[in-house]
mmCIF file of C-alpha atoms in Angstrom:
data_model
loop_
_atom_site.group_PDB
_atom_site.id
_atom_site.type_symbol
_atom_site.label_atom_id
_atom_site.label_comp_id
_atom_site.label_asym_id
_atom_site.label_seq_id
_atom_site.Cartn_x
_atom_site.Cartn_y
_atom_site.Cartn_z
ATOM 1 C CA MET A 30 121.065 160.860 132.584
ATOM 2 C CA LYS A 31 119.522 157.616 134.114
ATOM 3 C CA GLU A 32 118.988 156.444 130.566
ATOM 4 C CA LYS A 33 122.568 156.871 129.986
ATOM 5 C CA ASN A 34 123.698 154.986 132.981
ATOM 6 C CA LYS A 35 121.519 152.111 132.154
ATOM 7 C CA ILE A 36 122.993 151.893 128.605
ATOM 8 C CA LEU A 37 126.398 152.114 130.053
ATOM 9 C CA TRP A 38 125.854 149.476 132.601
ATOM 10 C CA LYS A 39 124.409 147.101 130.060
ATOM 11 C CA ARG A 40 127.347 147.541 127.879
ATOM 12 C CA ILE A 41 129.610 146.707 130.581
ATOM 13 C CA LYS A 42 127.678 143.524 131.338
ATOM 14 C CA GLN A 43 127.753 142.768 127.824
ATOM 15 C CA GLN A 44 131.532 143.109 127.594
ATOM 16 C CA LYS A 45 132.650 141.974 131.113
ATOM 17 C CA TYR A 46 134.812 139.294 129.798
ATOM 18 C CA LEU A 47 136.569 141.767 127.698
ATOM 19 C CA LEU A 48 137.173 144.162 130.365
ATOM 20 C CA LEU A 49 138.375 141.507 132.597
ATOM 21 C CA MET A 50 140.928 140.824 130.034
ATOM 22 C CA VAL A 51 141.969 144.547 130.260
ATOM 23 C CA LEU A 52 142.032 144.814 133.827
ATOM 24 C CA PRO A 53 145.407 143.099 134.079
ATOM 25 C CA GLY A 54 147.198 145.501 131.841
ATOM 26 C CA MET A 55 145.313 148.501 133.571
ATOM 27 C CA ILE A 56 146.490 147.641 136.893
ATOM 28 C CA TRP A 57 150.173 147.334 135.519
ATOM 29 C CA LEU A 58 149.812 150.632 134.010
ATOM 30 C CA LEU A 59 148.639 152.201 137.265
ATOM 31 C CA VAL A 60 151.266 150.510 139.540
ATOM 32 C CA PHE A 61 154.390 151.114 137.241
ATOM 33 C CA CYS A 62 153.433 154.034 135.231
ATOM 34 C CA TYR A 63 151.196 156.426 137.190
ATOM 35 C CA LEU A 64 151.842 155.608 140.803
ATOM 36 C CA PRO A 65 155.656 156.194 140.464
ATOM 37 C CA MET A 66 154.729 159.704 139.266
ATOM 38 C CA TYR A 67 154.343 160.860 142.781
ATOM 39 C CA GLY A 68 157.947 160.422 143.107
ATOM 40 C CA CYS A 69 158.692 163.187 140.531
ATOM 41 C CA GLN A 70 158.240 165.892 143.402
ATOM 42 C CA ILE A 71 162.015 164.898 144.512
ATOM 43 C CA ALA A 72 162.993 166.822 141.237
ATOM 44 C CA PHE A 73 162.035 169.972 143.264
ATOM 45 C CA GLN A 74 163.624 168.926 146.400
ATOM 46 C CA ASN A 75 166.838 168.265 147.990
ATOM 47 C CA TYR A 76 165.792 164.577 148.706
ATOM 48 C CA ARG A 77 168.338 162.175 150.535
ATOM 49 C CA ILE A 78 167.901 158.563 150.812
ATOM 50 C CA THR A 79 167.067 158.582 154.427
ATOM 51 C CA ASP A 80 164.098 160.883 153.905
ATOM 52 C CA VAL A 81 160.663 159.805 153.523
ATOM 53 C CA LEU A 82 159.240 160.734 150.106
ATOM 54 C CA GLY A 83 157.544 164.363 150.771
ATOM 55 C CA THR A 84 159.349 165.397 153.731
ATOM 56 C CA SER A 85 162.708 166.877 152.111
ATOM 57 C CA ASP A 86 163.354 170.493 151.695
ATOM 58 C CA TRP A 87 162.159 172.210 148.868
ATOM 59 C CA ALA A 88 164.574 173.355 146.418
ATOM 60 C CA GLY A 89 162.382 174.827 143.675
ATOM 61 C CA LEU A 90 163.970 174.853 140.390
ATOM 62 C CA LYS A 91 167.664 174.459 141.613
ATOM 63 C CA TRP A 92 168.370 171.084 140.054
ATOM 64 C CA PHE A 93 167.055 172.025 136.650
ATOM 65 C CA ALA A 94 169.183 175.003 136.409
ATOM 66 C CA LYS A 95 172.074 172.819 137.569
ATOM 67 C CA PHE A 96 171.629 170.825 134.554
ATOM 68 C CA PHE A 97 171.432 173.611 132.252
ATOM 69 C CA GLN A 98 174.841 174.973 133.754
ATOM 70 C CA ASP A 99 176.591 171.627 133.941
ATOM 71 C CA PRO A 100 179.588 171.235 131.594
ATOM 72 C CA SER A 101 178.361 168.199 130.006
ATOM 73 C CA PHE A 102 174.964 169.577 128.981
ATOM 74 C CA PHE A 103 175.854 170.359 125.407
ATOM 75 C CA GLN A 104 177.635 167.120 124.944
ATOM 76 C CA VAL A 105 174.733 165.229 126.310
ATOM 77 C CA MET A 106 172.146 166.935 124.185
ATOM 78 C CA LYS A 107 174.168 166.737 121.151
ATOM 79 C CA ASN A 108 174.689 162.969 121.503
ATOM 80 C CA THR A 109 170.970 162.220 122.467
ATOM 81 C CA LEU A 110 169.655 164.353 119.703
ATOM 82 C CA GLY A 111 172.220 163.336 116.978
ATOM 83 C CA ILE A 112 171.721 159.497 117.717
ATOM 84 C CA SER A 113 167.966 159.900 117.934
ATOM 85 C CA PHE A 114 167.483 161.828 114.706
ATOM 86 C CA LEU A 115 169.958 159.361 112.883
ATOM 87 C CA LYS A 116 167.588 156.591 114.102
ATOM 88 C CA LEU A 117 164.526 158.662 113.152
ATOM 89 C CA LEU A 118 165.996 159.015 109.616
ATOM 90 C CA PHE A 119 167.480 155.431 108.816
ATOM 91 C CA GLY A 120 165.920 153.323 111.675
ATOM 92 C CA PHE A 121 162.164 154.551 110.706
ATOM 93 C CA THR A 122 162.486 154.162 107.130
ATOM 94 C CA ALA A 123 164.201 151.099 106.998
ATOM 95 C CA PRO A 124 161.268 148.907 108.155
ATOM 96 C CA ILE A 125 158.742 150.609 105.342
ATOM 97 C CA ILE A 126 161.449 149.987 102.483
ATOM 98 C CA PHE A 127 161.913 146.389 103.816
ATOM 99 C CA ALA A 128 158.191 145.932 104.110
ATOM 100 C CA LEU A 129 157.748 147.222 100.583
ATOM 101 C CA LEU A 130 160.173 144.870 99.022
ATOM 102 C CA LEU A 131 159.225 141.668 101.214
ATOM 103 C CA ASN A 132 155.583 142.403 99.739
ATOM 104 C CA GLU A 133 156.897 142.380 96.242
ATOM 105 C CA ILE A 134 158.393 138.748 96.576
ATOM 106 C CA ARG A 135 156.232 136.166 94.743
ATOM 107 C CA ASN A 136 157.883 133.171 96.219
ATOM 108 C CA LEU A 137 155.969 132.578 99.559
ATOM 109 C CA LYS A 138 158.588 129.862 100.959
ATOM 110 C CA PHE A 139 161.233 132.346 100.399
ATOM 111 C CA LYS A 140 159.499 135.399 101.587
ATOM 112 C CA ARG A 141 158.670 133.405 104.931
ATOM 113 C CA VAL A 142 162.311 132.416 105.345
ATOM 114 C CA VAL A 143 163.545 136.248 104.900
ATOM 115 C CA GLN A 144 160.712 137.579 107.124
ATOM 116 C CA THR A 145 161.659 134.899 110.000
ATOM 117 C CA LEU A 146 165.246 135.664 109.589
ATOM 118 C CA SER A 147 164.935 139.386 109.865
ATOM 119 C CA TYR A 148 162.854 139.490 113.026
ATOM 120 C CA LEU A 149 164.764 137.051 115.244
ATOM 121 C CA PRO A 150 167.091 139.342 116.679
ATOM 122 C CA HIS A 151 164.324 141.368 117.901
ATOM 123 C CA PHE A 152 163.888 138.353 120.482
ATOM 124 C CA LEU A 153 167.431 138.768 121.706
ATOM 125 C CA SER A 154 168.202 141.148 124.538
ATOM 126 C CA TRP A 155 170.789 144.047 124.013
ATOM 127 C CA VAL A 156 173.017 141.933 126.359
ATOM 128 C CA ILE A 157 173.450 139.184 123.922
ATOM 129 C CA LEU A 158 173.488 141.342 121.100
ATOM 130 C CA GLY A 159 175.951 143.841 122.736
ATOM 131 C CA GLY A 160 178.155 140.825 123.334
ATOM 132 C CA ILE A 161 178.113 139.820 119.722
ATOM 133 C CA MET A 162 178.793 143.326 118.548
ATOM 134 C CA ILE A 163 181.577 143.954 121.006
ATOM 135 C CA THR A 164 183.255 140.785 119.593
ATOM 136 C CA TRP A 165 182.610 141.506 115.865
ATOM 137 C CA LEU A 166 183.735 145.241 116.169
ATOM 138 C CA SER A 167 186.959 144.384 118.009
ATOM 139 C CA ASP A 168 190.582 144.770 116.495
ATOM 140 C CA THR A 169 190.639 140.954 115.870
ATOM 141 C CA GLY A 170 186.817 140.568 115.082
ATOM 142 C CA VAL A 171 185.298 139.268 111.955
ATOM 143 C CA ILE A 172 184.362 142.973 110.550
ATOM 144 C CA ASN A 173 188.097 143.953 110.706
ATOM 145 C CA ARG A 174 189.295 140.410 109.023
ATOM 146 C CA VAL A 175 186.692 141.153 106.392
ATOM 147 C CA LEU A 176 187.600 144.608 105.670
ATOM 148 C CA ILE A 177 191.438 143.694 105.830
ATOM 149 C CA ALA A 178 190.773 140.959 103.391
ATOM 150 C CA MET A 179 188.880 143.461 101.186
ATOM 151 C CA GLY A 180 191.947 145.558 101.277
ATOM 152 C CA VAL A 181 189.865 148.781 102.797
ATOM 153 C CA LEU A 182 192.021 148.545 106.096
ATOM 154 C CA ASP A 183 195.691 147.425 106.650
ATOM 155 C CA GLU A 184 195.363 146.727 110.221
ATOM 156 C CA GLY A 185 192.373 146.065 112.636
ATOM 157 C CA VAL A 186 190.667 148.855 114.384
ATOM 158 C CA SER A 187 188.861 148.708 117.596
ATOM 159 C CA PHE A 188 185.842 150.297 116.463
ATOM 160 C CA LEU A 189 184.019 150.781 119.859
ATOM 161 C CA ALA A 190 186.933 152.428 121.092
ATOM 162 C CA LYS A 191 186.712 155.156 118.663
ATOM 163 C CA PRO A 192 183.998 158.057 119.561
ATOM 164 C CA GLN A 193 183.680 158.916 115.675
ATOM 165 C CA TYR A 194 182.030 155.230 114.777
ATOM 166 C CA PHE A 195 179.873 155.183 117.843
ATOM 167 C CA TRP A 196 176.622 156.904 116.345
ATOM 168 C CA GLY A 197 176.861 154.744 113.049
ATOM 169 C CA ILE A 198 177.259 151.533 115.087
ATOM 170 C CA SER A 199 174.252 152.285 117.335
ATOM 171 C CA VAL A 200 172.122 153.104 114.430
ATOM 172 C CA ILE A 201 173.094 150.325 112.131
ATOM 173 C CA SER A 202 172.921 147.810 115.275
ATOM 174 C CA GLU A 203 169.217 149.156 116.076
ATOM 175 C CA ILE A 204 168.254 148.381 112.213
ATOM 176 C CA TRP A 205 169.849 145.077 112.545
ATOM 177 C CA LYS A 206 167.727 144.091 115.617
ATOM 178 C CA GLU A 207 164.243 145.967 114.627
ATOM 179 C CA LEU A 208 164.086 145.744 111.029
ATOM 180 C CA GLY A 209 162.137 142.538 110.558
ATOM 181 C CA TRP A 210 159.957 143.304 113.586
ATOM 182 C CA GLY A 211 159.251 146.839 112.502
ATOM 183 C CA ALA A 212 158.332 145.599 109.121
ATOM 184 C CA ILE A 213 155.337 143.313 110.619
ATOM 185 C CA ILE A 214 153.097 146.196 111.294
ATOM 186 C CA TYR A 215 153.428 147.501 107.639
ATOM 187 C CA LEU A 216 152.933 144.219 106.214
ATOM 188 C CA ALA A 217 149.919 143.974 108.135
ATOM 189 C CA ALA A 218 148.579 147.211 106.682
ATOM 190 C CA ILE A 219 149.717 146.367 103.217
ATOM 191 C CA SER A 220 147.514 143.084 103.546
ATOM 192 C CA GLY A 221 144.522 144.939 104.199
ATOM 193 C CA ILE A 222 144.713 146.879 100.921
ATOM 194 C CA ASP A 223 141.819 146.164 98.599
ATOM 195 C CA PRO A 224 143.465 143.998 95.779
ATOM 196 C CA SER A 225 140.798 145.565 93.289
ATOM 197 C CA LEU A 226 143.086 148.575 93.572
ATOM 198 C CA TYR A 227 145.797 146.475 92.005
ATOM 199 C CA GLU A 228 143.911 145.019 89.404
ATOM 200 C CA ALA A 229 142.366 148.141 88.023
ATOM 201 C CA ALA A 230 146.144 149.749 88.170
ATOM 202 C CA GLU A 231 147.149 146.705 86.148
ATOM 203 C CA ILE A 232 144.323 147.149 83.546
ATOM 204 C CA ASP A 233 145.517 150.491 83.133
ATOM 205 C CA GLY A 234 149.203 149.433 82.222
ATOM 206 C CA ALA A 235 150.947 150.461 85.599
ATOM 207 C CA ASN A 236 153.854 148.488 86.415
ATOM 208 C CA ARG A 237 154.942 147.247 89.978
ATOM 209 C CA PHE A 238 156.892 150.170 90.816
ATOM 210 C CA GLN A 239 153.682 152.627 90.047
ATOM 211 C CA LYS A 240 151.394 150.443 91.972
ATOM 212 C CA LEU A 241 153.840 150.216 94.932
ATOM 213 C CA TRP A 242 154.041 154.357 94.581
ATOM 214 C CA TYR A 243 150.587 155.119 93.857
ATOM 215 C CA ILE A 244 148.643 152.624 95.662
ATOM 216 C CA THR A 245 150.691 150.798 98.235
ATOM 217 C CA LEU A 246 152.439 153.762 99.792
ATOM 218 C CA PRO A 247 149.390 156.002 100.060
ATOM 219 C CA GLU A 248 147.050 153.224 101.428
ATOM 220 C CA ILE A 249 149.373 152.584 104.474
ATOM 221 C CA SER A 250 150.253 156.385 105.063
ATOM 222 C CA GLY A 251 147.872 156.452 108.063
ATOM 223 C CA THR A 252 149.962 153.827 109.778
ATOM 224 C CA ILE A 253 153.261 155.341 108.894
ATOM 225 C CA ALA A 254 152.113 158.679 110.197
ATOM 226 C CA ILE A 255 150.869 157.213 113.757
ATOM 227 C CA LEU A 256 154.100 155.287 114.003
ATOM 228 C CA PHE A 257 156.104 158.517 112.891
ATOM 229 C CA ILE A 258 154.400 160.579 115.819
ATOM 230 C CA LEU A 259 155.506 157.909 118.363
ATOM 231 C CA GLN A 260 158.793 157.614 116.951
ATOM 232 C CA VAL A 261 159.070 161.636 117.166
ATOM 233 C CA GLY A 262 158.131 161.315 120.797
ATOM 234 C CA GLY A 263 160.910 159.277 121.629
ATOM 235 C CA ILE A 264 163.439 161.336 120.364
ATOM 236 C CA MET A 265 164.865 162.393 123.621
ATOM 237 C CA GLY A 266 165.748 158.772 124.570
ATOM 238 C CA SER A 267 168.384 156.757 122.716
ATOM 239 C CA ASN A 268 167.564 153.244 123.853
ATOM 240 C CA PHE A 269 169.337 152.929 127.000
ATOM 241 C CA ASP A 270 169.800 149.212 127.047
ATOM 242 C CA GLN A 271 171.833 149.422 123.754
ATOM 243 C CA ILE A 272 173.663 152.482 124.986
ATOM 244 C CA PHE A 273 174.800 150.984 128.125
ATOM 245 C CA VAL A 274 176.095 147.696 126.693
ATOM 246 C CA LEU A 275 178.059 149.465 123.769
ATOM 247 C CA HIS A 276 179.156 152.223 126.391
ATOM 248 C CA ASN A 277 182.708 152.344 127.409
ATOM 249 C CA ALA A 278 185.198 154.943 128.833
ATOM 250 C CA LEU A 279 186.961 155.403 125.413
ATOM 251 C CA ASN A 280 183.545 156.250 123.443
ATOM 252 C CA ASP A 281 181.854 158.265 126.200
ATOM 253 C CA PRO A 282 182.436 161.520 124.409
ATOM 254 C CA ALA A 283 179.891 159.944 121.826
ATOM 255 C CA SER A 284 177.899 157.848 123.987
ATOM 256 C CA ASN A 285 177.085 160.027 126.890
ATOM 257 C CA VAL A 286 173.462 160.439 126.154
ATOM 258 C CA ILE A 287 170.779 161.706 128.351
ATOM 259 C CA ASP A 288 169.743 158.152 129.828
ATOM 260 C CA MET A 289 173.554 157.373 130.515
ATOM 261 C CA PHE A 290 173.848 160.769 132.286
ATOM 262 C CA VAL A 291 170.968 160.223 134.486
ATOM 263 C CA TYR A 292 172.304 156.754 135.253
ATOM 264 C CA LYS A 293 175.650 158.075 136.315
ATOM 265 C CA ILE A 294 174.026 160.874 138.475
ATOM 266 C CA GLY A 295 171.386 158.746 139.827
ATOM 267 C CA ILE A 296 172.834 155.510 140.381
ATOM 268 C CA GLY A 297 176.514 156.308 140.324
ATOM 269 C CA ASN A 298 176.473 159.258 142.403
ATOM 270 C CA ALA A 299 173.299 158.965 144.253
ATOM 271 C CA ASN A 300 171.943 162.333 143.638
ATOM 272 C CA TYR A 301 168.237 161.393 142.984
ATOM 273 C CA SER A 302 166.888 164.879 142.875
ATOM 274 C CA TYR A 303 169.391 165.838 140.197
ATOM 275 C CA ALA A 304 168.726 162.636 138.212
ATOM 276 C CA THR A 305 164.684 163.090 138.580
ATOM 277 C CA ALA A 306 164.933 166.689 137.322
ATOM 278 C CA ILE A 307 166.874 165.474 134.227
ATOM 279 C CA GLY A 308 164.496 162.619 133.751
ATOM 280 C CA LEU A 309 161.571 165.122 134.077
ATOM 281 C CA PHE A 310 163.138 167.604 131.519
ATOM 282 C CA ARG A 311 163.174 164.796 129.255
ATOM 283 C CA SER A 312 159.645 163.593 129.653
ATOM 284 C CA VAL A 313 158.412 167.420 129.329
ATOM 285 C CA ILE A 314 160.157 167.726 126.070
ATOM 286 C CA SER A 315 159.253 164.377 124.639
ATOM 287 C CA LEU A 316 155.438 165.490 125.470
ATOM 288 C CA LEU A 317 155.976 168.555 123.591
ATOM 289 C CA LEU A 318 157.684 166.779 120.727
ATOM 290 C CA LEU A 319 154.916 164.403 120.581
ATOM 291 C CA LEU A 320 152.176 167.185 120.457
ATOM 292 C CA ILE A 321 153.650 168.832 118.000
ATOM 293 C CA ALA A 322 154.355 165.928 115.643
ATOM 294 C CA ASN A 323 150.509 164.706 116.165
ATOM 295 C CA LYS A 324 149.311 168.273 115.192
ATOM 296 C CA VAL A 325 151.450 168.537 112.036
ATOM 297 C CA THR A 326 150.703 165.040 111.088
ATOM 298 C CA ALA A 327 146.977 165.865 111.507
ATOM 299 C CA LYS A 328 147.156 168.661 109.306
ATOM 300 C CA LEU A 329 149.387 167.091 106.517
ATOM 301 C CA GLU A 330 148.124 163.372 106.464
ATOM 302 C CA GLY A 331 144.742 163.678 108.352
ATOM 303 C CA SER A 332 145.798 160.720 110.444
ATOM 304 C CA SER A 333 146.757 161.504 114.329
ATOM 305 C CA LEU A 334 146.658 159.677 117.665
ATOM 306 C CA PHE A 335 144.263 162.080 119.240
#
């Protein structure tokens, strides 16, 4: 035991500067992610804003039961899962396809220009991009003008005022914002593939598609599996910033997701116990989905987070 402690302290001394670099991140994680978990207890209490945390009357599972009995429960769950599954289906696969296509470009200057333009939207906040989307999707916006000019529409349509278009708008705008940034990880994984594999395949007569299918994809499958697990863990969240910016009273039947519902209950109605209970329910389901995805991916692919 003493020998192990000596080795540990020796390693700490050797890596002290690296540990100092990690320290601010650990402090941030502790302050903003772990300490606030103490407040989750109000999900089981009748908490009022004037109460000292931990002194409120206990309510048991009252607020959880209220959420399941709420008339908006099925609408909220449908919207949350519907938008999240569409983002998982299209938003997760789009960066993979984009990275594979981008990797096939031989003109380096053109490749760099395309890559730069594709990930620029990532650095813009949803406040800015939401304003752009609202302007473009108005009945006099550029999208309506293009569709009318092509003969697709006879008159302008206010897309954000129509609930039936909201899911598609949220998925497409998410892809537009994160396509290039999401592809960076896959491009980095592709760059780590041994070039001799491609050379051997070329000698065997493989074309570019066959090299992509039998070499590139299998080699980056571990990266895809890890990112898939993380994406599945976020299914119960629908990007609050995006939904909040694009949401309005007219598209509420399609945009009322869990995050928006919590915002209305907690901030709008000041019912903090109810809002915390819903948020805790969402977190527990997200954890279960993460564990399931991790287990399934580990069996199928051999790659997992833990």
